[in-house]
Amino acid sequence: MGTSLHSEYLQAMGIQQWVPRIRGEAATPVSAKTPVEITPSPEMSGAQAGDNEIFSLDWPTLEARVSTCERCTLHATRNRTVFGAGDRAADWLIIGEAPGADEDRQGEPFVGRAGKLLTAMLRAVGYQRKQVYITNILKCRPPQNRDPLPDEVACCHAYLERQIELVNPRLILAVGRIAAHNLLGTNTTIGRLRGTIHHYGKDRIPLVVTYHPAYLLRSPLEKRKAWEDLQLAQQAASGG
Ligand code: URA
């Protein structure tokens, strides 16, 4: 990425200064916090009837299954399901909360204002949107963008679990409170969850938590912390 493009995206993130790294020099270490004690495996839900079959589906069948899903009541109010987008063999898997109004209309995750900031954040660490895979905890929009209910998360869990298995990423970036809490099975605040490399599931996929871009739009001073989270994610993805 050219320097001006890079600084453009850093600017969008509210990062004023960018000191290029000297070749061969290690990245500035992100301050290691005391790890928060959390359950390493997901506690998203009880299993639902039909989950076992979902765990064996390939990409096209899984996508088709989601598009006609009526497992929870959200199917009655959605316009479109929002399955996921990007490189299905990506190193980075980004998991957000649920579709909003724009996503519900377009059928693609993170396409509204928050999505544009997420795209800028990814560009700041050298990724185009199409080079990562982006999905959500829920595949349908909750009315009025309310928080997902536990039974809705439970109904969608197998879809997400299968997506994680199929992408098999080097890193999961949990974007926002809802994603972090459901993936890590904890109610610990984002402030305490960020800054630590967690691990997801039986394959112990490195997982980093960051603020939701919608929150960053309301609280731009927190963008610097999100920048630190992305650096930590880079470190985690490269085995650090
Ligand atoms: N917020 C999310 O968490 N996901 C989207 O897809 C859009 C907004």
Tab-separated table of C-alpha atoms and ligand atoms in Angstrom:
chain	number	residue	atom	x	y	z
A	1	MET	CA	0.000	0.000	0.000
A	2	GLY	CA	1.344	3.442	-0.889
A	3	THR	CA	2.288	5.714	1.993
A	4	SER	CA	-0.399	8.311	1.253
A	5	LEU	CA	-3.107	5.662	1.065
A	6	HIS	CA	-1.821	4.219	4.305
A	7	SER	CA	-1.880	7.549	6.099
A	8	GLU	CA	-5.345	8.229	4.719
A	9	TYR	CA	-6.616	5.123	6.493
A	10	LEU	CA	-4.682	5.873	9.651
A	11	GLN	CA	-6.271	9.286	9.606
A	12	ALA	CA	-9.701	7.704	9.324
A	13	MET	CA	-8.793	5.822	12.473
A	14	GLY	CA	-7.761	9.019	14.213
A	15	ILE	CA	-4.083	8.069	14.300
A	16	GLN	CA	-2.081	11.263	13.867
A	17	GLN	CA	1.419	9.944	13.709
A	18	TRP	CA	2.812	7.036	11.803
A	19	VAL	CA	6.437	6.096	12.309
A	20	PRO	CA	7.502	3.668	9.582
A	21	ARG	CA	9.069	0.557	10.932
A	22	ILE	CA	12.718	0.101	10.041
A	23	ARG	CA	13.288	-3.112	8.119
A	24	GLY	CA	14.242	-5.911	10.467
A	25	GLU	CA	13.155	-4.030	13.560
A	26	ALA	CA	10.524	-5.705	15.669
A	27	ALA	CA	7.106	-4.119	15.844
A	28	THR	CA	6.517	-1.985	18.915
A	29	PRO	CA	5.289	-4.488	21.452
A	30	VAL	CA	1.720	-3.994	22.476
A	31	SER	CA	1.585	-3.756	26.238
A	32	ALA	CA	0.821	-7.188	27.572
A	33	LYS	CA	-1.915	-7.108	30.135
A	34	THR	CA	-2.559	-9.686	32.750
A	35	PRO	CA	-4.703	-12.261	30.957
A	36	VAL	CA	-8.321	-12.202	31.995
A	37	GLU	CA	-9.490	-15.604	33.175
A	38	ILE	CA	-12.157	-16.747	30.775
A	39	THR	CA	-13.567	-20.000	29.542
A	40	PRO	CA	-11.588	-20.798	26.393
A	41	SER	CA	-14.405	-22.492	24.545
A	42	PRO	CA	-17.632	-20.887	23.332
A	43	GLU	CA	-20.701	-21.001	25.491
A	44	MET	CA	-23.001	-19.583	22.927
A	45	SER	CA	-25.854	-21.908	23.447
A	46	GLY	CA	-27.326	-25.245	23.918
A	47	ALA	CA	-27.243	-27.335	20.784
A	48	GLN	CA	-30.226	-27.087	18.445
A	49	ALA	CA	-31.871	-29.898	16.536
A	50	GLY	CA	-30.186	-30.121	13.146
A	51	ASP	CA	-26.850	-28.709	14.290
A	52	ASN	CA	-24.950	-31.898	13.547
A	53	GLU	CA	-25.983	-31.802	9.918
A	54	ILE	CA	-24.953	-28.137	9.639
A	55	PHE	CA	-21.485	-29.039	10.900
A	56	SER	CA	-20.987	-31.162	7.774
A	57	LEU	CA	-22.191	-28.670	5.111
A	58	ASP	CA	-19.927	-27.193	2.445
A	59	TRP	CA	-19.915	-23.460	1.612
A	60	PRO	CA	-22.661	-23.397	-1.046
A	61	THR	CA	-24.999	-25.615	0.960
A	62	LEU	CA	-24.350	-23.714	4.165
A	63	GLU	CA	-25.049	-20.386	2.461
A	64	ALA	CA	-28.236	-21.745	0.903
A	65	ARG	CA	-29.338	-23.147	4.260
A	66	VAL	CA	-28.865	-19.774	5.959
A	67	SER	CA	-30.760	-17.980	3.190
A	68	THR	CA	-33.921	-19.970	3.971
A	69	CYS	CA	-33.403	-20.255	7.725
A	70	GLU	CA	-36.479	-20.015	9.945
A	71	ARG	CA	-34.915	-21.308	13.142
A	72	CYS	CA	-35.797	-18.185	15.123
A	73	THR	CA	-38.370	-15.441	14.814
A	74	LEU	CA	-35.984	-12.976	13.136
A	75	HIS	CA	-36.817	-14.518	9.751
A	76	ALA	CA	-40.216	-12.836	9.962
A	77	THR	CA	-38.772	-9.308	10.079
A	78	ARG	CA	-35.638	-9.591	7.936
A	79	ASN	CA	-35.368	-8.437	4.349
A	80	ARG	CA	-32.255	-10.482	3.571
A	81	THR	CA	-30.061	-12.869	5.458
A	82	VAL	CA	-26.465	-11.699	5.813
A	83	PHE	CA	-24.258	-14.748	5.505
A	84	GLY	CA	-20.760	-13.323	5.263
A	85	ALA	CA	-18.403	-11.869	2.676
A	86	GLY	CA	-14.780	-11.982	1.633
A	87	ASP	CA	-12.095	-14.583	1.167
A	88	ARG	CA	-13.304	-17.948	2.419
A	89	ALA	CA	-9.706	-18.995	2.958
A	90	ALA	CA	-8.652	-15.772	4.692
A	91	ASP	CA	-6.075	-15.515	7.457
A	92	TRP	CA	-8.299	-13.052	9.320
A	93	LEU	CA	-11.897	-13.800	10.257
A	94	ILE	CA	-13.790	-10.743	11.467
A	95	ILE	CA	-16.892	-11.431	13.558
A	96	GLY	CA	-19.342	-8.665	14.372
A	97	GLU	CA	-22.698	-8.626	16.096
A	98	ALA	CA	-25.612	-8.678	13.656
A	99	PRO	CA	-26.744	-6.990	10.457
A	100	GLY	CA	-28.071	-3.443	10.719
A	101	ALA	CA	-30.502	-1.723	8.367
A	102	ASP	CA	-27.991	-1.287	5.511
A	103	GLU	CA	-26.773	-4.864	5.761
A	104	ASP	CA	-30.348	-6.189	5.911
A	105	ARG	CA	-31.090	-4.304	2.692
A	106	GLN	CA	-27.917	-5.320	0.846
A	107	GLY	CA	-27.322	-8.807	2.218
A	108	GLU	CA	-23.689	-8.045	3.056
A	109	PRO	CA	-22.051	-7.488	6.448
A	110	PHE	CA	-20.591	-4.142	7.526
A	111	VAL	CA	-21.612	-2.004	4.563
A	112	GLY	CA	-23.016	0.977	6.503
A	113	ARG	CA	-21.121	3.776	8.253
A	114	ALA	CA	-19.611	1.433	10.818
A	115	GLY	CA	-18.629	-0.893	8.005
A	116	LYS	CA	-16.780	1.867	6.219
A	117	LEU	CA	-14.759	2.499	9.354
A	118	LEU	CA	-14.079	-1.226	9.710
A	119	THR	CA	-12.834	-1.248	6.119
A	120	ALA	CA	-10.542	1.697	6.938
A	121	MET	CA	-9.260	-0.073	10.039
A	122	LEU	CA	-8.417	-3.156	8.006
A	123	ARG	CA	-6.692	-1.064	5.356
A	124	ALA	CA	-4.579	0.526	8.071
A	125	VAL	CA	-3.047	-2.897	8.723
A	126	GLY	CA	-2.697	-3.711	5.042
A	127	TYR	CA	-5.838	-5.706	4.311
A	128	GLN	CA	-8.450	-5.006	1.689
A	129	ARG	CA	-11.951	-6.069	2.643
A	130	LYS	CA	-11.904	-8.864	0.098
A	131	GLN	CA	-8.761	-10.323	1.697
A	132	VAL	CA	-10.464	-11.090	5.013
A	133	TYR	CA	-13.704	-12.922	5.764
A	134	ILE	CA	-16.392	-10.931	7.566
A	135	THR	CA	-19.472	-12.305	9.257
A	136	ASN	CA	-21.645	-11.797	12.326
A	137	ILE	CA	-22.903	-13.695	15.351
A	138	LEU	CA	-26.424	-13.346	13.894
A	139	LYS	CA	-27.288	-13.688	10.214
A	140	CYS	CA	-30.536	-11.705	10.492
A	141	ARG	CA	-31.197	-8.187	11.708
A	142	PRO	CA	-32.810	-7.826	15.126
A	143	PRO	CA	-35.653	-5.275	14.960
A	144	GLN	CA	-34.539	-1.743	15.879
A	145	ASN	CA	-30.986	-3.106	16.126
A	146	ARG	CA	-31.638	-4.393	19.631
A	147	ASP	CA	-29.103	-6.762	21.205
A	148	PRO	CA	-29.366	-10.362	20.027
A	149	LEU	CA	-31.382	-12.587	22.377
A	150	PRO	CA	-29.742	-15.741	23.734
A	151	ASP	CA	-32.071	-18.040	21.787
A	152	GLU	CA	-31.311	-16.170	18.541
A	153	VAL	CA	-27.586	-16.599	19.169
A	154	ALA	CA	-28.206	-20.272	19.906
A	155	CYS	CA	-30.106	-20.746	16.649
A	156	CYS	CA	-27.291	-19.144	14.614
A	157	HIS	CA	-24.447	-20.755	16.497
A	158	ALA	CA	-23.989	-23.796	14.258
A	159	TYR	CA	-23.799	-21.610	11.138
A	160	LEU	CA	-21.032	-19.494	12.632
A	161	GLU	CA	-19.232	-22.506	14.020
A	162	ARG	CA	-19.216	-24.131	10.579
A	163	GLN	CA	-17.994	-20.888	8.974
A	164	ILE	CA	-15.118	-20.738	11.455
A	165	GLU	CA	-14.241	-24.345	10.712
A	166	LEU	CA	-14.362	-23.817	6.926
A	167	VAL	CA	-12.341	-20.582	6.940
A	168	ASN	CA	-9.897	-22.047	9.457
A	169	PRO	CA	-8.348	-18.620	10.057
A	170	ARG	CA	-5.061	-17.733	11.699
A	171	LEU	CA	-6.885	-15.075	13.682
A	172	ILE	CA	-10.387	-14.186	14.811
A	173	LEU	CA	-11.054	-10.501	15.413
A	174	ALA	CA	-14.108	-10.167	17.664
A	175	VAL	CA	-15.604	-6.800	16.944
A	176	GLY	CA	-17.625	-5.360	19.799
A	177	ARG	CA	-19.123	-6.519	23.061
A	178	ILE	CA	-21.698	-8.951	21.679
A	179	ALA	CA	-19.185	-10.823	19.528
A	180	ALA	CA	-16.587	-10.925	22.281
A	181	HIS	CA	-19.003	-12.098	24.956
A	182	ASN	CA	-20.546	-14.820	22.841
A	183	LEU	CA	-17.302	-16.124	21.394
A	184	LEU	CA	-15.491	-16.163	24.701
A	185	GLY	CA	-18.394	-17.128	26.940
A	186	THR	CA	-17.860	-14.250	29.330
A	187	ASN	CA	-19.457	-11.007	30.443
A	188	THR	CA	-16.151	-9.289	31.127
A	189	THR	CA	-16.005	-5.747	29.763
A	190	ILE	CA	-14.332	-5.074	26.414
A	191	GLY	CA	-11.889	-2.827	28.249
A	192	ARG	CA	-10.630	-5.859	30.153
A	193	LEU	CA	-10.839	-8.325	27.256
A	194	ARG	CA	-8.809	-6.257	24.807
A	195	GLY	CA	-5.033	-6.216	24.949
A	196	THR	CA	-4.825	-9.978	25.418
A	197	ILE	CA	-4.586	-12.803	22.905
A	198	HIS	CA	-7.413	-15.216	23.704
A	199	HIS	CA	-8.030	-18.555	22.002
A	200	TYR	CA	-11.180	-19.928	20.445
A	201	GLY	CA	-12.470	-23.466	20.385
A	202	LYS	CA	-10.750	-26.802	20.267
A	203	ASP	CA	-8.255	-25.604	17.671
A	204	ARG	CA	-7.344	-22.683	19.953
A	205	ILE	CA	-7.517	-20.120	17.177
A	206	PRO	CA	-5.948	-16.856	18.400
A	207	LEU	CA	-8.701	-14.348	19.094
A	208	VAL	CA	-8.338	-10.627	19.687
A	209	VAL	CA	-11.121	-8.363	20.909
A	210	THR	CA	-11.611	-4.799	19.747
A	211	TYR	CA	-14.215	-2.074	19.928
A	212	HIS	CA	-17.147	-2.067	17.539
A	213	PRO	CA	-16.675	0.569	14.815
A	214	ALA	CA	-20.142	1.956	15.611
A	215	TYR	CA	-18.849	2.665	19.114
A	216	LEU	CA	-15.666	4.212	17.669
A	217	LEU	CA	-17.798	6.551	15.561
A	218	ARG	CA	-19.419	7.772	18.782
A	219	SER	CA	-16.168	7.750	20.789
A	220	PRO	CA	-13.379	8.680	18.374
A	221	LEU	CA	-10.840	9.046	21.176
A	222	GLU	CA	-10.935	5.256	21.544
A	223	LYS	CA	-9.661	4.768	17.992
A	224	ARG	CA	-6.091	4.724	19.212
A	225	LYS	CA	-6.904	1.695	21.362
A	226	ALA	CA	-8.495	-0.004	18.358
A	227	TRP	CA	-5.277	0.658	16.469
A	228	GLU	CA	-3.353	-1.092	19.253
A	229	ASP	CA	-5.807	-3.993	19.046
A	230	LEU	CA	-5.150	-4.354	15.330
A	231	GLN	CA	-1.424	-4.417	15.943
A	232	LEU	CA	-1.958	-7.099	18.557
A	233	ALA	CA	-4.081	-8.998	16.028
A	234	GLN	CA	-1.242	-8.838	13.507
A	235	GLN	CA	1.097	-10.194	16.142
A	236	ALA	CA	-1.348	-12.987	17.033
A	237	ALA	CA	-1.920	-13.926	13.394
A	238	SER	CA	1.788	-14.296	12.817
A	239	GLY	CA	2.120	-16.667	15.731
A	240	GLY	CA	3.283	-14.058	18.246
B	1	URA	N1	-22.706	-4.076	12.871
B	1	URA	C1	-22.343	-5.371	12.968
B	1	URA	O1	-21.989	-5.837	14.037
B	1	URA	N2	-22.392	-6.101	11.857
B	1	URA	C2	-22.754	-5.621	10.685
B	1	URA	O2	-22.748	-6.376	9.716
B	1	URA	C3	-23.108	-4.281	10.621
B	1	URA	C4	-23.081	-3.509	11.709
